[in-house]
Short mmCIF file of C-alpha atoms and ligand atoms in Angstrom, two decimals:
data_model
loop_
_atom_site.label_atom_id
_atom_site.label_comp_id
_atom_site.label_asym_id
_atom_site.label_seq_id
_atom_site.Cartn_x
_atom_site.Cartn_y
_atom_site.Cartn_z
CA MET A 28 10.55 -6.34 -21.53
CA THR A 29 7.04 -7.72 -19.89
CA ASP A 30 4.18 -9.30 -21.05
CA ALA A 31 0.81 -9.51 -20.43
CA SER A 32 1.37 -13.44 -20.31
CA GLN A 33 3.95 -13.26 -18.34
CA LEU A 34 2.48 -11.41 -14.86
CA GLY A 35 0.69 -14.94 -14.23
CA PHE A 36 -2.75 -13.16 -11.79
CA ALA A 37 -4.37 -15.29 -14.23
CA ASN A 38 -2.69 -18.70 -13.13
CA LEU A 39 -2.91 -17.97 -9.01
CA PRO A 40 -3.94 -21.24 -7.81
CA PHE A 41 -7.20 -17.71 -4.59
CA LEU A 42 -8.64 -17.07 -8.25
CA ALA A 43 -9.93 -19.96 -8.73
CA HIS A 44 -12.42 -20.17 -5.65
CA ARG A 45 -13.35 -16.55 -6.07
CA LYS A 46 -16.48 -15.39 -6.90
CA SER A 47 -14.36 -11.66 -7.80
CA VAL A 48 -12.43 -14.42 -11.24
CA LYS A 49 -16.64 -12.77 -12.68
CA LYS A 50 -16.54 -9.39 -10.97
CA GLY A 51 -12.56 -8.84 -11.35
CA PHE A 52 -10.78 -7.84 -9.14
CA GLU A 53 -9.71 -4.85 -7.96
CA PHE A 54 -6.33 -3.32 -5.24
CA THR A 55 -5.00 -0.20 -5.42
CA LEU A 56 -1.94 1.21 -4.45
CA MET A 57 -1.01 4.92 -3.11
CA VAL A 58 2.86 6.37 -3.56
CA VAL A 59 4.01 8.63 -0.81
CA GLY A 60 6.94 10.74 -0.29
CA GLU A 61 8.88 14.34 0.22
CA SER A 62 8.86 15.68 -3.14
CA GLY A 63 11.54 15.27 -6.72
CA LEU A 64 11.61 11.55 -5.05
CA GLY A 65 10.51 10.19 -8.65
CA LYS A 66 6.51 9.19 -7.17
CA SER A 67 5.43 9.82 -10.08
CA THR A 68 7.31 9.08 -12.80
CA LEU A 69 7.34 5.33 -10.40
CA VAL A 70 3.54 5.87 -11.15
CA GLN A 71 4.09 5.67 -14.97
CA SER A 72 6.92 3.13 -15.59
CA LEU A 73 4.52 1.18 -14.53
CA PHE A 74 1.67 2.04 -15.89
CA LEU A 75 3.53 2.19 -19.24
CA THR A 76 5.00 -1.56 -18.49
CA ASN A 77 3.56 -3.39 -21.42
CA PHE A 78 1.00 -6.13 -19.22
CA PHE A 79 -0.61 -2.24 -19.46
CA GLY A 80 -2.06 -2.83 -22.58
CA ASN A 81 -0.57 -0.71 -24.29
CA LYS A 82 2.08 -2.08 -26.32
CA ASN A 83 2.73 -0.81 -29.29
CA ASN A 84 2.55 2.91 -28.80
CA PRO A 85 5.79 3.13 -27.07
CA PRO A 86 5.80 6.04 -24.76
CA ALA A 87 7.21 9.94 -25.68
CA ILE A 88 9.95 11.75 -23.17
CA GLU A 89 7.21 13.07 -20.66
CA ARG A 90 8.28 15.83 -19.02
CA ILE A 91 6.33 15.34 -15.22
CA SER A 92 5.10 18.43 -13.22
CA GLN A 93 5.29 18.94 -9.06
CA THR A 94 1.84 17.03 -7.94
CA VAL A 95 -0.60 19.36 -6.16
CA SER A 96 -3.23 17.61 -5.57
CA ILE A 97 -4.49 13.15 -4.65
CA ASP A 98 -4.64 11.80 -8.04
CA ALA A 99 -6.25 8.66 -8.92
CA THR A 100 -5.42 6.79 -11.72
CA THR A 101 -7.55 3.30 -12.46
CA VAL A 102 -6.30 1.02 -15.94
CA ASP A 103 -8.04 -2.54 -16.68
CA ILE A 104 -5.97 -5.17 -17.01
CA GLU A 105 -7.18 -9.02 -18.89
CA GLU A 106 -5.29 -11.99 -18.15
CA LYS A 107 -6.99 -15.82 -19.13
CA GLY A 108 -9.88 -13.83 -19.32
CA VAL A 109 -9.34 -12.64 -15.52
CA LYS A 110 -9.98 -9.16 -14.85
CA LEU A 111 -8.13 -7.09 -13.17
CA ARG A 112 -8.62 -3.45 -12.18
CA LEU A 113 -5.61 -1.63 -10.61
CA THR A 114 -5.27 2.11 -9.24
CA VAL A 115 -2.59 4.11 -8.20
CA VAL A 116 -2.78 6.96 -6.19
CA ASP A 117 -0.24 9.60 -6.54
CA THR A 118 -0.01 11.82 -3.66
CA PRO A 119 2.08 15.07 -4.36
CA GLY A 120 5.45 15.00 -1.80
CA PHE A 121 5.84 16.93 0.91
CA GLY A 122 8.89 18.21 2.62
CA ASP A 123 9.29 21.01 0.89
CA ALA A 124 7.33 23.89 3.29
CA VAL A 125 8.62 25.31 6.28
CA ASN A 126 5.89 23.83 9.00
CA ASN A 127 5.33 20.29 7.22
CA THR A 128 3.30 18.97 10.70
CA GLN A 129 0.07 17.14 10.00
CA CYS A 130 1.59 16.90 6.04
CA TRP A 131 0.78 13.55 6.17
CA GLN A 132 -3.51 14.55 6.86
CA PRO A 133 -4.83 14.71 3.50
CA VAL A 134 -3.70 10.99 2.78
CA ILE A 135 -5.07 10.15 6.30
CA ASP A 136 -8.58 10.87 5.25
CA TYR A 137 -7.73 9.75 1.87
CA VAL A 138 -7.02 6.78 3.29
CA ASN A 139 -10.02 6.97 5.17
CA GLU A 140 -12.34 8.21 3.13
CA LYS A 141 -12.27 4.91 1.09
CA TYR A 142 -13.32 2.99 4.05
CA GLU A 143 -15.76 4.97 5.24
CA GLN A 144 -17.59 4.82 1.63
CA TYR A 145 -16.48 1.06 1.99
CA LEU A 146 -18.52 1.18 5.50
CA ARG A 147 -21.45 2.23 2.90
CA ASP A 148 -21.87 0.18 0.93
CA GLU A 149 -21.40 -2.39 2.56
CA SER A 150 -24.63 -1.79 5.37
CA GLY A 151 -26.67 -0.11 1.95
CA LEU A 152 -28.95 -2.28 -0.30
CA ASN A 153 -26.76 -3.73 -3.27
CA ARG A 154 -24.30 -5.58 -0.97
CA ARG A 155 -22.81 -7.39 -3.79
CA ASN A 156 -21.73 -5.15 -6.23
CA ILE A 157 -18.99 -3.12 -3.68
CA GLU A 158 -16.66 -1.62 -5.71
CA ASP A 159 -13.37 -1.60 -3.19
CA HIS A 160 -11.11 1.36 -3.95
CA ARG A 161 -10.20 0.77 -0.84
CA VAL A 162 -6.06 1.35 -0.64
CA HIS A 163 -4.06 -1.90 -0.79
CA CYS A 164 -0.32 -0.78 -0.29
CA CYS A 165 1.01 2.39 0.20
CA LEU A 166 5.31 2.77 -1.21
CA TYR A 167 6.92 4.89 1.10
CA PHE A 168 9.55 6.59 -1.10
CA ILE A 169 12.56 7.36 1.45
CA ASN A 170 15.68 9.67 0.39
CA PRO A 171 18.80 7.86 -0.42
CA ILE A 172 20.35 10.62 0.35
CA GLY A 173 20.73 10.62 3.89
CA HIS A 174 22.50 8.17 6.23
CA GLY A 175 18.66 6.62 6.97
CA LEU A 176 15.59 7.47 7.66
CA LYS A 177 14.67 11.06 8.98
CA PRO A 178 11.97 12.31 12.25
CA LEU A 179 9.57 13.28 9.66
CA ASP A 180 9.48 9.20 7.37
CA ILE A 181 9.19 8.57 10.86
CA GLU A 182 6.31 10.79 12.14
CA PHE A 183 4.35 9.89 8.97
CA MET A 184 4.99 5.87 8.51
CA LYS A 185 3.73 5.80 12.30
CA GLN A 186 0.54 8.25 11.29
CA LEU A 187 0.17 5.69 8.43
CA HIS A 188 1.29 1.91 9.57
CA HIS A 189 -2.70 1.26 11.74
CA LEU A 190 -4.07 2.41 8.40
CA VAL A 191 -3.01 0.66 5.96
CA ASN A 192 -0.11 -1.57 4.28
CA ILE A 193 3.47 0.29 3.85
CA ILE A 194 6.12 -1.45 1.80
CA PRO A 195 9.04 1.12 1.84
CA VAL A 196 11.23 1.82 -1.18
CA ILE A 197 14.52 3.03 -1.34
CA ALA A 198 13.89 5.83 -4.45
CA LYS A 199 16.22 6.73 -7.35
CA ALA A 200 18.10 3.88 -6.19
CA ASP A 201 20.04 4.48 -9.19
CA THR A 202 21.93 7.39 -7.01
CA LEU A 203 23.91 4.78 -4.89
CA THR A 204 26.70 2.20 -5.33
CA ALA A 205 25.89 -1.13 -4.39
CA PRO A 206 28.16 -1.33 -0.75
CA GLU A 207 25.93 2.32 -0.10
CA LEU A 208 22.92 0.82 -1.27
CA LYS A 209 22.94 -2.31 1.42
CA LYS A 210 24.02 -0.35 3.65
CA LEU A 211 21.29 2.00 3.46
CA LYS A 212 18.24 -0.71 3.34
CA LEU A 213 20.29 -1.89 6.68
CA ARG A 214 20.01 1.09 8.55
CA VAL A 215 16.34 2.33 7.38
CA MET A 216 14.81 -1.69 8.04
CA GLN A 217 16.74 -1.20 11.59
CA GLU A 218 15.75 2.22 12.36
CA ILE A 219 12.04 1.08 11.44
CA ARG A 220 11.98 -2.02 13.67
CA ASP A 221 13.44 0.61 16.65
CA ASN A 222 10.65 2.73 16.27
CA GLY A 223 8.40 0.49 15.95
CA ILE A 224 7.01 1.22 12.83
CA GLN A 225 4.52 -1.78 11.69
CA VAL A 226 5.29 -2.09 7.66
CA TYR A 227 3.35 -4.62 5.10
CA THR A 228 5.93 -8.40 5.83
CA GLY A 229 2.52 -10.93 4.93
CA GLU A 230 1.48 -13.20 6.93
CA GLY A 231 2.88 -16.06 5.42
CA ASP A 232 2.27 -19.68 6.09
CA ASP A 233 4.89 -22.93 5.54
CA ASP A 234 4.03 -22.80 1.79
CA ASP A 235 4.84 -19.51 0.54
CA GLU A 236 7.50 -19.28 2.54
CA ALA A 237 10.14 -19.11 0.78
CA GLU A 238 8.32 -15.83 -0.51
CA PHE A 239 7.78 -14.20 2.45
CA ARG A 240 11.35 -14.84 2.70
CA GLU A 241 12.05 -12.92 0.44
CA LEU A 242 9.69 -10.57 0.06
CA ARG A 243 11.48 -9.64 4.22
CA GLU A 244 15.10 -9.86 2.66
CA SER A 245 14.47 -7.12 -0.86
CA MET A 246 12.93 -4.24 2.14
CA PRO A 247 12.78 -1.60 1.56
CA PHE A 248 13.13 -2.11 -2.71
CA SER A 249 14.74 -0.03 -4.07
CA ILE A 250 13.68 1.89 -6.53
CA VAL A 251 14.79 3.00 -9.77
CA GLY A 252 11.87 5.10 -12.38
CA SER A 253 11.77 6.67 -15.82
CA ASN A 254 9.14 7.61 -19.11
CA THR A 255 12.57 7.52 -21.62
CA LEU A 256 12.60 4.47 -24.25
CA LEU A 257 16.13 3.14 -25.08
CA GLU A 258 18.25 0.85 -27.38
CA VAL A 259 20.49 -1.20 -25.08
CA ASN A 260 22.14 -4.16 -26.77
CA GLY A 261 19.37 -4.07 -29.77
CA LYS A 262 16.38 -4.22 -27.49
CA ARG A 263 14.93 -0.98 -26.28
CA VAL A 264 14.32 -1.13 -22.57
CA ARG A 265 13.40 1.50 -20.44
CA GLY A 266 16.04 2.74 -18.43
CA ARG A 267 17.54 6.07 -17.40
CA LEU A 268 20.85 7.27 -20.02
CA TYR A 269 23.96 8.82 -17.78
CA PRO A 270 27.83 9.81 -19.77
CA TRP A 271 28.84 5.88 -18.23
CA GLY A 272 25.91 3.66 -19.31
CA VAL A 273 22.18 3.66 -18.61
CA VAL A 274 20.74 2.46 -15.71
CA GLU A 275 17.38 -0.56 -16.77
CA VAL A 276 14.46 -0.09 -14.33
CA GLU A 277 13.55 -3.35 -15.16
CA ASN A 278 17.14 -4.94 -15.04
CA LYS A 279 17.44 -7.31 -11.14
CA ASP A 280 20.27 -6.23 -11.97
CA HIS A 281 20.59 -2.43 -11.73
CA CYS A 282 17.37 -2.23 -9.19
CA ASP A 283 13.80 -4.15 -7.05
CA PHE A 284 11.63 -2.98 -9.70
CA VAL A 285 10.55 -5.84 -11.22
CA LYS A 286 11.04 -7.62 -7.70
CA LEU A 287 8.48 -5.23 -6.55
CA ARG A 288 5.80 -5.25 -9.61
CA ASN A 289 5.77 -9.47 -8.96
CA MET A 290 5.38 -8.70 -5.55
CA LEU A 291 2.43 -6.11 -5.38
CA ILE A 292 0.71 -7.22 -8.90
CA ARG A 293 1.23 -11.18 -8.59
CA THR A 294 2.57 -13.02 -5.43
CA HIS A 295 1.09 -10.89 -2.68
CA MET A 296 -2.27 -9.16 -3.94
CA GLN A 297 -4.01 -11.14 -2.61
CA ASP A 298 -2.73 -11.42 0.79
CA LEU A 299 -2.24 -7.27 0.71
CA LYS A 300 -6.13 -7.51 0.36
CA ASP A 301 -6.88 -10.07 2.80
CA TYR A 302 -4.53 -7.96 5.69
CA THR A 303 -6.79 -4.57 4.33
CA GLN A 304 -10.28 -6.68 4.67
CA ASP A 305 -8.96 -8.18 8.20
CA MET A 306 -7.31 -5.28 10.07
CA HIS A 307 -7.12 -2.39 8.67
CA TYR A 308 -10.74 -1.88 7.47
CA GLU A 309 -11.76 -4.43 10.34
CA ASN A 310 -9.54 -1.64 13.23
CA PHE A 311 -11.58 1.57 10.91
CA ARG A 312 -14.42 -0.80 11.68
CA LYS A 313 -14.65 -1.32 14.83
CA LYS A 314 -14.03 2.40 15.83
CA LYS A 315 -16.46 3.43 13.43
CA LEU A 316 -18.88 0.90 15.66
CA ILE A 317 -17.72 2.37 18.79
CA GLU A 318 -17.81 5.77 18.15
CA GLY A 319 -21.17 5.46 16.84
CA SER A 320 -22.71 3.49 19.53
CA PRO A 321 -24.72 4.92 22.48
CA GLY A 322 -22.99 4.61 25.24
CA HIS A 323 -20.07 5.95 23.77
CA HIS A 324 -21.69 9.64 24.19
CA SER A 325 -22.17 8.42 27.58
CA MET A 326 -18.98 6.44 28.53
CA ALA A 327 -16.95 10.04 27.68
CA ASN A 328 -19.41 11.65 30.07
CA VAL A 329 -18.75 9.63 32.80
CA VAL A 330 -14.59 9.70 32.11
CA THR A 331 -15.58 12.81 32.55
CA ALA A 332 -17.05 13.08 36.09
CA ALA A 333 -14.82 10.18 37.64
CA VAL A 334 -11.81 12.41 36.83
CA SER A 335 -13.49 15.69 37.65
CA GLY A 336 -14.02 14.24 40.69
CA GLY A 337 -16.86 12.24 40.68
CA PRO A 338 -17.42 9.55 42.31
CA ASP A 339 -18.70 6.83 40.61
CA LYS A 340 -16.30 4.23 39.82
CA THR A 341 -18.55 1.41 39.23
CA MET A 342 -20.12 2.49 36.13
CA VAL A 343 -16.43 3.43 34.46
CA ALA A 344 -16.06 -0.11 34.88
CA LYS A 345 -19.59 -0.88 33.50
CA GLU A 346 -19.07 1.15 30.28
CA ARG A 347 -15.53 -0.99 30.22
CA GLU A 348 -17.16 -4.22 30.56
CA MET A 349 -19.99 -2.72 27.65
CA ASP A 350 -17.42 -1.84 25.44
CA GLU A 351 -15.36 -4.76 25.90
CA LEU A 352 -18.38 -6.85 24.64
CA ARG A 353 -18.82 -4.42 21.96
CA ARG A 354 -15.42 -5.35 20.19
CA GLN A 355 -15.50 -9.41 20.82
CA MET A 356 -19.19 -8.59 18.82
CA ALA A 357 -17.45 -6.76 16.51
CA MET A 358 -15.19 -9.22 16.27
CA LEU A 359 -17.27 -11.88 15.99
CA GLN A 360 -18.82 -10.35 13.12
CA ALA A 361 -15.91 -10.07 11.12
CA GLN A 362 -14.74 -13.62 10.96
CA LEU A 363 -18.54 -14.36 10.49
CA ALA A 364 -18.76 -12.34 7.26
CA ALA A 365 -14.73 -13.26 6.42
CA GLN A 366 -16.35 -17.39 6.69
CA GLN A 367 -18.93 -16.58 4.94
CA ASN A 368 -17.34 -14.97 2.09
CA THR A 369 -14.78 -17.86 2.15
CA VAL A 370 -17.64 -20.27 0.96
N1 GTP B 27 18.27 9.16 -10.94
C1 GTP B 27 17.02 9.50 -11.13
N2 GTP B 27 16.16 11.44 -10.93
C2 GTP B 27 15.30 9.99 -10.83
C3 GTP B 27 14.25 8.79 -10.61
N3 GTP B 27 12.66 8.97 -11.13
C4 GTP B 27 12.66 9.92 -11.37
N4 GTP B 27 13.46 11.10 -10.90
C5 GTP B 27 14.10 12.36 -11.93
O1 GTP B 27 13.50 13.04 -10.12
C6 GTP B 27 12.57 14.47 -11.21
C7 GTP B 27 11.21 14.27 -9.50
O2 GTP B 27 10.51 13.35 -10.38
P1 GTP B 27 9.00 13.70 -9.98
O3 GTP B 27 8.43 11.62 -10.18
O4 GTP B 27 8.01 14.41 -10.47
O5 GTP B 27 8.51 12.84 -8.66
P2 GTP B 27 7.50 13.32 -6.90
O6 GTP B 27 7.92 12.08 -6.27
O7 GTP B 27 6.29 13.25 -8.62
O8 GTP B 27 7.40 14.40 -6.89
P3 GTP B 27 6.39 15.18 -5.91
O9 GTP B 27 5.27 15.60 -7.74
O10 GTP B 27 6.60 16.52 -6.25
O11 GTP B 27 5.76 14.60 -4.81
C8 GTP B 27 12.36 14.30 -11.71
O12 GTP B 27 13.47 15.14 -12.29
C9 GTP B 27 12.38 12.71 -12.42
O13 GTP B 27 12.78 12.66 -14.00
C10 GTP B 27 14.88 8.15 -10.66
O14 GTP B 27 15.04 6.37 -10.03
N5 GTP B 27 16.44 7.65 -10.56
MG1 MG B 28 4.74 13.49 -8.67
#
């Protein structure tokens, strides 16, 4: 089983340079998807793994009930003096209701609320000690029973992909044979491309290309979750017991759980955070800036006037120019801020 010392997040080169070493690292992962796909079980599987510190107390078999509200759990992990504060946000599944339109709204509200809070803190007096509760990664659970994505999956991901890093996962992968899983993975990625959904693939430069290739090839990760410890060949493993054998959560031949966990905690944590800051949060901030600017309302009035036949087209053009200038200013400010942060 994984031990804290094997995780290795403390050895990552990026940590050596960053002020965040002292302060600790903050990372938030969210799970989203249809009801009953094993989101809460995965959250538990992640938390109960040894690297979260509770080495000596194997979990009791726990009955997980249906999640009814968005629920965030935080643990502090320390490795070689480097602190990681990991928060996992569990969300109630959707799909049970007769009408599922807008079922993504609570998730979107949660993500935006955290951006809002960060923006407020950033413009406050105590800028140095801001806590980062922004969602850095969203695992989107796909039903293994079916031939690919459902219309609701496509719609949900489209609503989310400009807000947060999405990583698609195939839930309950133990219900599929190896060829079925392979076929479903290809199908899902094809549908994601066909629908213009942008899932997280990392920014990858030459140095870490192999890592990013592995990430892309593994996607969507196949997941098995369980809270039960079983004895296999004299070792205690987390798994699911069937009449024909045991599916082991942490066995790489059985599913991608370990790959996914390593990717999140080790290889791509910083990249996921950077992407959240530079793309998703920046988009949110710019939108807020434009909404809050005095030009925004007059722009709305001018557009209304123009649409209703008003002749003032030059005004519209001027306002557009102003908006573009504002946008460029915001980008410059963001670049400056990013440079200051990396010094
Ligand atoms: N076969 C299989 N069953 C699983 C797996 N993970 C969870 N389950 C079972 O699926 C059922 C539902 O799991 P939950 O974790 O409650 O699902 P959820 O996605 O949190 O559901 P909501 O809270 O309703 O959104 C439970 O009986 C779990 O034991 C898995 O990887 N494989
Ligand atoms: Mg749940």
